PDB file of C-alpha atoms in Angstrom:
ATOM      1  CA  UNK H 276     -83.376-132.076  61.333  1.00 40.00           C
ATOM      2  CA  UNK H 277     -82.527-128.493  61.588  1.00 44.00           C
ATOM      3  CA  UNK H 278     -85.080-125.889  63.634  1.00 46.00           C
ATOM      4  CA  UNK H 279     -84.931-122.192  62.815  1.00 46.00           C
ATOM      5  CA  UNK H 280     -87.020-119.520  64.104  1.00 49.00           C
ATOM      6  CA  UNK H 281     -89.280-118.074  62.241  1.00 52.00           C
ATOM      7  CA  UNK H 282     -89.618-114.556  62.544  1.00 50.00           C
ATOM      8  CA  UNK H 283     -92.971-113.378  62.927  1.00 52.00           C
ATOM      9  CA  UNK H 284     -94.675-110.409  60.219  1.00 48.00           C
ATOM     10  CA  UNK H 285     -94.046-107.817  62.556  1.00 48.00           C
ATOM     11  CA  UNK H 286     -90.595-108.542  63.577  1.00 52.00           C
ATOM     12  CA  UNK H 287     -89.605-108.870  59.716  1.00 48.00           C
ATOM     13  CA  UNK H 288     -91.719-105.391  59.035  1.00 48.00           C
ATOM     14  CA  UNK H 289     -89.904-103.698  62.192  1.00 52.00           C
ATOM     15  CA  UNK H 290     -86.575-105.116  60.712  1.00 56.00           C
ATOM     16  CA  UNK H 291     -87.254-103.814  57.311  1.00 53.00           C
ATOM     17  CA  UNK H 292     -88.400-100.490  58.302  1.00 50.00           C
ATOM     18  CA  UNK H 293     -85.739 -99.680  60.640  1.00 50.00           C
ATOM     19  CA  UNK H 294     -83.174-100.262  58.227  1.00 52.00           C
ATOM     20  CA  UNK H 295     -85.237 -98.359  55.523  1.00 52.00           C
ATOM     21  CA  UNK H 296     -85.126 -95.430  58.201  1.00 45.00           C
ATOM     22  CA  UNK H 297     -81.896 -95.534  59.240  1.00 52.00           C
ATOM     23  CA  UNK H 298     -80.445 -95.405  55.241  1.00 53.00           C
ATOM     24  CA  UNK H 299     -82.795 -93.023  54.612  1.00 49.00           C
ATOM     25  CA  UNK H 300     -82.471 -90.282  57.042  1.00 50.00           C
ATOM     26  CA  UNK H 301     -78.476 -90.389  56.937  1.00 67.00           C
ATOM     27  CA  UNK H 302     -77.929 -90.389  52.941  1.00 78.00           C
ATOM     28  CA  UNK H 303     -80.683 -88.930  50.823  1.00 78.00           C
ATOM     29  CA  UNK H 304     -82.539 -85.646  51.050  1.00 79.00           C
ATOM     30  CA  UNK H 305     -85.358 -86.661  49.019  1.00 84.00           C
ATOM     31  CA  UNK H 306     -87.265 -89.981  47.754  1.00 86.00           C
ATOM     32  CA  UNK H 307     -85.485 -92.565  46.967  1.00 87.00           C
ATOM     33  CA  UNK H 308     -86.690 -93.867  43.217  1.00 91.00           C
ATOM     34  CA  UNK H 309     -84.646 -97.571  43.529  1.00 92.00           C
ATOM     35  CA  UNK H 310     -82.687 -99.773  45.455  1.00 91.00           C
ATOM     36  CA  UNK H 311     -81.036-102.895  44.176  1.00 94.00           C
ATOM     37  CA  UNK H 312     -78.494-105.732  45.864  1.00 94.00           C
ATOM     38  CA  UNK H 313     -75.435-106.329  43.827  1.00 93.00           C
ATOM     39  CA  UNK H 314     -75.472-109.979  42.671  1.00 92.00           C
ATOM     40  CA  UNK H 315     -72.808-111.333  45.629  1.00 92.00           C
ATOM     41  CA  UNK H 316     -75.368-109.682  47.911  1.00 91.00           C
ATOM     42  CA  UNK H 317     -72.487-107.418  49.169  1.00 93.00           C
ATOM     43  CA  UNK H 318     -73.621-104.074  48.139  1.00 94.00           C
ATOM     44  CA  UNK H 319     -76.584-102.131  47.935  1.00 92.00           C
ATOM     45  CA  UNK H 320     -77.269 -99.232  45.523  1.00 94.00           C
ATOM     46  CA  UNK H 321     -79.561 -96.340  45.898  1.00 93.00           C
ATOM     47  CA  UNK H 322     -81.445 -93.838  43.308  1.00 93.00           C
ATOM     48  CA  UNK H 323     -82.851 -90.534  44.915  1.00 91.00           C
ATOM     49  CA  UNK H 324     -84.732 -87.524  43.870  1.00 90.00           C
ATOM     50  CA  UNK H 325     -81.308 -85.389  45.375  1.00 91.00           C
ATOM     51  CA  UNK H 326     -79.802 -86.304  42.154  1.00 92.00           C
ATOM     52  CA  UNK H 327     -77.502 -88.915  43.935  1.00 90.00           C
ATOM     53  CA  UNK H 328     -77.015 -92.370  44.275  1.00 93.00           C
ATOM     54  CA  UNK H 329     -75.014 -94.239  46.861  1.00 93.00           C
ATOM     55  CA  UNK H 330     -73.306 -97.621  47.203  1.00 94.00           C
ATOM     56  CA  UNK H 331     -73.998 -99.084  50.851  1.00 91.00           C
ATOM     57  CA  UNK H 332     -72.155-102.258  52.153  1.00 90.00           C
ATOM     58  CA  UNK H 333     -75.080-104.334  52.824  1.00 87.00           C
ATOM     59  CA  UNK H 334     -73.796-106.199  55.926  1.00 86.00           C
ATOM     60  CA  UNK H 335     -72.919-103.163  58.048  1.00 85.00           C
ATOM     61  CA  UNK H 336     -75.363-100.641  56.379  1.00 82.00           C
ATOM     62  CA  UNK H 337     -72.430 -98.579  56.154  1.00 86.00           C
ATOM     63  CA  UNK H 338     -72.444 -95.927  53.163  1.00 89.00           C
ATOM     64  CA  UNK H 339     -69.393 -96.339  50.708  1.00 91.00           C
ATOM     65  CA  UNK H 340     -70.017 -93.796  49.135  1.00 90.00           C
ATOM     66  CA  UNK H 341     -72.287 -90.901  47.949  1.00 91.00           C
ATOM     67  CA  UNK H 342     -72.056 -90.070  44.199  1.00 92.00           C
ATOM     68  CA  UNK H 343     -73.195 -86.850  43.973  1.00 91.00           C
ATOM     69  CA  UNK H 344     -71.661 -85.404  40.707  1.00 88.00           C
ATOM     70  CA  UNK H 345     -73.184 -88.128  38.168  1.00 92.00           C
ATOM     71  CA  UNK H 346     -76.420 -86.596  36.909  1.00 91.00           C
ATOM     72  CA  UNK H 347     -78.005 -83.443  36.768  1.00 91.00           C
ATOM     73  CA  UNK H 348     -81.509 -84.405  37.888  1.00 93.00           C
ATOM     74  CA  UNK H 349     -82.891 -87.387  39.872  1.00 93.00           C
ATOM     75  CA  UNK H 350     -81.881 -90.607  39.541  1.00 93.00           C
ATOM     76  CA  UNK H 351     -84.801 -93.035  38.819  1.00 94.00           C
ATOM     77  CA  UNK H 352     -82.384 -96.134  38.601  1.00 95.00           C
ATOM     78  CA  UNK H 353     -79.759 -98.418  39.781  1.00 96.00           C
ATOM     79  CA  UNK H 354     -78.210-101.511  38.855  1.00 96.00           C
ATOM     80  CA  UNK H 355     -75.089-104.091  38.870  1.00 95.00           C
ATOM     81  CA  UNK H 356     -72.922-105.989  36.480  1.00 90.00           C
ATOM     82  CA  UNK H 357     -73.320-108.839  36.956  1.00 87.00           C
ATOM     83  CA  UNK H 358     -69.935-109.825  38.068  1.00 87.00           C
ATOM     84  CA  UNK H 359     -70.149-106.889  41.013  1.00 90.00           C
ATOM     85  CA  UNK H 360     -67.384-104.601  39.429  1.00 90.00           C
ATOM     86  CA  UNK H 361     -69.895-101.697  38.163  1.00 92.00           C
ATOM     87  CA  UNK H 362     -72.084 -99.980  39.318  1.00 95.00           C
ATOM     88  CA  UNK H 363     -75.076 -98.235  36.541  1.00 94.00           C
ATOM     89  CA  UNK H 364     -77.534 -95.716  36.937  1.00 95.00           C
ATOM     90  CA  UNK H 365     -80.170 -93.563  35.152  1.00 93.00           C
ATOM     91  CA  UNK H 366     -81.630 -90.630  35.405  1.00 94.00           C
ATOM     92  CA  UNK H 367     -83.891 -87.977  34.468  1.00 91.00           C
ATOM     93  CA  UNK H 368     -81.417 -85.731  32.539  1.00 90.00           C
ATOM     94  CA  UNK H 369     -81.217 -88.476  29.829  1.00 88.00           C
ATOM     95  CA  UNK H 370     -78.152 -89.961  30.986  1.00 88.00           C
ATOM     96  CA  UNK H 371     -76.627 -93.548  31.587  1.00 90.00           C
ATOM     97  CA  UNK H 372     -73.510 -93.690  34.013  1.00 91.00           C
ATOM     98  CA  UNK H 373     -71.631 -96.163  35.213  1.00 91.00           C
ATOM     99  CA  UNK H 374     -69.096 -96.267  37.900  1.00 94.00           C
ATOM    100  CA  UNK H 375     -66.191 -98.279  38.660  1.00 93.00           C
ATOM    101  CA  UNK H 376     -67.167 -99.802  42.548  1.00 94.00           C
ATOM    102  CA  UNK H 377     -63.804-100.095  42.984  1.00 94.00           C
ATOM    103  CA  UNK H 378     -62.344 -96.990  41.990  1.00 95.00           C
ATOM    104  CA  UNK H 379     -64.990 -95.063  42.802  1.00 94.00           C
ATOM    105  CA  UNK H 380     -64.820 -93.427  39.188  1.00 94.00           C
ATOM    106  CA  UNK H 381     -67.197 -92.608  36.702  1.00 92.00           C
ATOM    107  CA  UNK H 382     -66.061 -94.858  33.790  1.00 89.00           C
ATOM    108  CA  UNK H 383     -68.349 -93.729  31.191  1.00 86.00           C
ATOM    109  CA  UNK H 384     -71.403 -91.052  30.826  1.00 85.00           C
ATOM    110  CA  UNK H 385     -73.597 -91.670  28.041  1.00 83.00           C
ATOM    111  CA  UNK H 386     -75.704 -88.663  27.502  1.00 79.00           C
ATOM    112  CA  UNK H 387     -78.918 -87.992  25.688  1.00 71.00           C
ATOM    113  CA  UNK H 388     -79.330 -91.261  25.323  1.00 64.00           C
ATOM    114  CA  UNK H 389     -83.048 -90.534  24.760  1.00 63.00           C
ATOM    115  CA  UNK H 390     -84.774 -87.982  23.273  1.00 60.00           C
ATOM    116  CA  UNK H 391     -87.910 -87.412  25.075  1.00 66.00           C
ATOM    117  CA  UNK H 392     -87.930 -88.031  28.351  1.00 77.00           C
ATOM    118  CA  UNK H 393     -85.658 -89.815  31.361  1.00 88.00           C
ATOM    119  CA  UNK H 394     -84.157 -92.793  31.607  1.00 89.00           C
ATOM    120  CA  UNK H 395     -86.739 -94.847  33.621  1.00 91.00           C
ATOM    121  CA  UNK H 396     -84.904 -98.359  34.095  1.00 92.00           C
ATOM    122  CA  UNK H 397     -81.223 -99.936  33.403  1.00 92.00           C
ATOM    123  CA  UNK H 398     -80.324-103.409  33.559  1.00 91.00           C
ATOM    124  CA  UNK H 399     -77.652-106.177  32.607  1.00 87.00           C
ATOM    125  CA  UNK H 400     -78.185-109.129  30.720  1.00 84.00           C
ATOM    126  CA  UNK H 401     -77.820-112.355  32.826  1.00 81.00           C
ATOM    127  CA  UNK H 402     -74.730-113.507  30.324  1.00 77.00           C
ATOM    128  CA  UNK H 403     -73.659-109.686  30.629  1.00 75.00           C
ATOM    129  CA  UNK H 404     -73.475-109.364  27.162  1.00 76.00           C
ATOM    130  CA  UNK H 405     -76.099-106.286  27.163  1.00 82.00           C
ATOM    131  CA  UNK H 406     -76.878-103.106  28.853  1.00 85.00           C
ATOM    132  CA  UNK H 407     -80.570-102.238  27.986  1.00 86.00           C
ATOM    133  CA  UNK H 408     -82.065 -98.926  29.249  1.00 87.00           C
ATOM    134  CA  UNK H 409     -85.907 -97.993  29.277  1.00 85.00           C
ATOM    135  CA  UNK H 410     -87.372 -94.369  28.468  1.00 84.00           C
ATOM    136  CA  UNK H 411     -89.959 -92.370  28.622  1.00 84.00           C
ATOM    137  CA  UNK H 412     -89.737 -91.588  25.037  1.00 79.00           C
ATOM    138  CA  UNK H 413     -91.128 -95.568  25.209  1.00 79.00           C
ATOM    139  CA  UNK H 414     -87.790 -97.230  23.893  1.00 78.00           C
ATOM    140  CA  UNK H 415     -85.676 -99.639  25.213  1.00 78.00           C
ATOM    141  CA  UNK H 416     -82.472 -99.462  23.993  1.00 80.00           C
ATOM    142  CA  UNK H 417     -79.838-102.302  24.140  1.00 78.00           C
ATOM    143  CA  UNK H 418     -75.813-101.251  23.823  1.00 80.00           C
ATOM    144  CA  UNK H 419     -73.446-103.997  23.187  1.00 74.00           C
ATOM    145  CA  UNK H 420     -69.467-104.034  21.718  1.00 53.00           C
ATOM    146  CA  UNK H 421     -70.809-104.885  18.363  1.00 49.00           C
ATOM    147  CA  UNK H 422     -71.606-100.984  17.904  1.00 43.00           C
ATOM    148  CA  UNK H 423     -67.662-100.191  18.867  1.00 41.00           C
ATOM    149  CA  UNK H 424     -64.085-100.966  19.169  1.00 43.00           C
ATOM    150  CA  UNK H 425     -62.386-101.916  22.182  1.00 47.00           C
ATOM    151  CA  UNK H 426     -60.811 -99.068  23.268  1.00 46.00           C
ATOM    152  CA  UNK H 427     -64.401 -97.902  24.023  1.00 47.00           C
ATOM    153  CA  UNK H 428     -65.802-100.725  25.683  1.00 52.00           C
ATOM    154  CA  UNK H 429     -65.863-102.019  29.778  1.00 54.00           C
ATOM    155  CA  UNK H 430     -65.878-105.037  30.723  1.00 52.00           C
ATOM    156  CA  UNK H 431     -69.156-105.808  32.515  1.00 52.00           C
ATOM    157  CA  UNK H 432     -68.446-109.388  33.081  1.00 50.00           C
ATOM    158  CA  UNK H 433     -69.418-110.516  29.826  1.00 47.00           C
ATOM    159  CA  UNK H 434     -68.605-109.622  26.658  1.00 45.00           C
ATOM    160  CA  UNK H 435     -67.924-105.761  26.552  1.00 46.00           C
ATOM    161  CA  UNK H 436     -70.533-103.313  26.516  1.00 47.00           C
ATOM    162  CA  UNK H 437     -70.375 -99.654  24.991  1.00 45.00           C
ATOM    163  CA  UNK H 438     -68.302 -97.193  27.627  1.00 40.00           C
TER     164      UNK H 438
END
């Protein structure tokens, strides 16, 4: 048999609150809306009221980088594709990006995606064959390659989803 130790309430709470802290106070000006772990667990992804969102290496806390030039109000959302290459985000001007983690390039803007309100919550499909977005207008919207050609598609790890 195999002992580990079991960390206490308050040592996992002091943990998780330094680290909060720490990302905090050395990316974002102003709240931070979301945070989601890439699925490899390698990254981590913020969405902040500075109209930013950043791409942390979760291991070192380290920040990859600050995108700063994606959306013209706050970001309210963050998420991965599933197979870690992209990174998507929402935000209160109406607008869908997503960025190649790679690269570090915006691959594709999709604005005014609603029509009244922001853009509340992204997501991927588990078999990747969906991007669905959630408004305040109260739609969710699903985009998929059925609705256009390859040439403006990305490949989220699925089938291709709109670009």
């Amino acid at each position: 048999f195999f002992f580990f130790k079991q960390k206490t309430a308050y040592e996992m709470l002091r943990s998780l609150v330094g680290s909060e802290m720490c990302i905090r106070d050395s990316i974002h000006t102003k709240c931070i809306n979301c945070v989601a772990f890439s699925p490899n667990g390698k990254y981590l992804a913020t969405a902040s009221d500075d109209k930013t969102c950043s791409l942390i290496d979760a291991s070192n806390r380290t920040i990859i980088e600050n995108f700063k030039r994606l959306h013209l109000s706050s970001v309210l959302t963050v998420c991965f594709s599933r197979n870690d290459k992209y990174l998507i985000s929402g935000s209160g001007d109406s607008s869908i990006c997503i960025v190649d983690i790679k690269s570090r390039q915006l691959i594709k803007r999709l604005d005014r995606v609603i029509t009244g309100g922001r853009i509340r919550s992204v997501a991927i499909s588990a078999d990747g064959n969906y991007l669905g977005s959630g408004g305040e207008d109260n739609t969710c919207l699903l985009y998929t390659s059925d609705a256009a050609d390859d040439l403006l598609c990305v490949d989220l790890g699925g089938r291709r989803i709109i670009k």
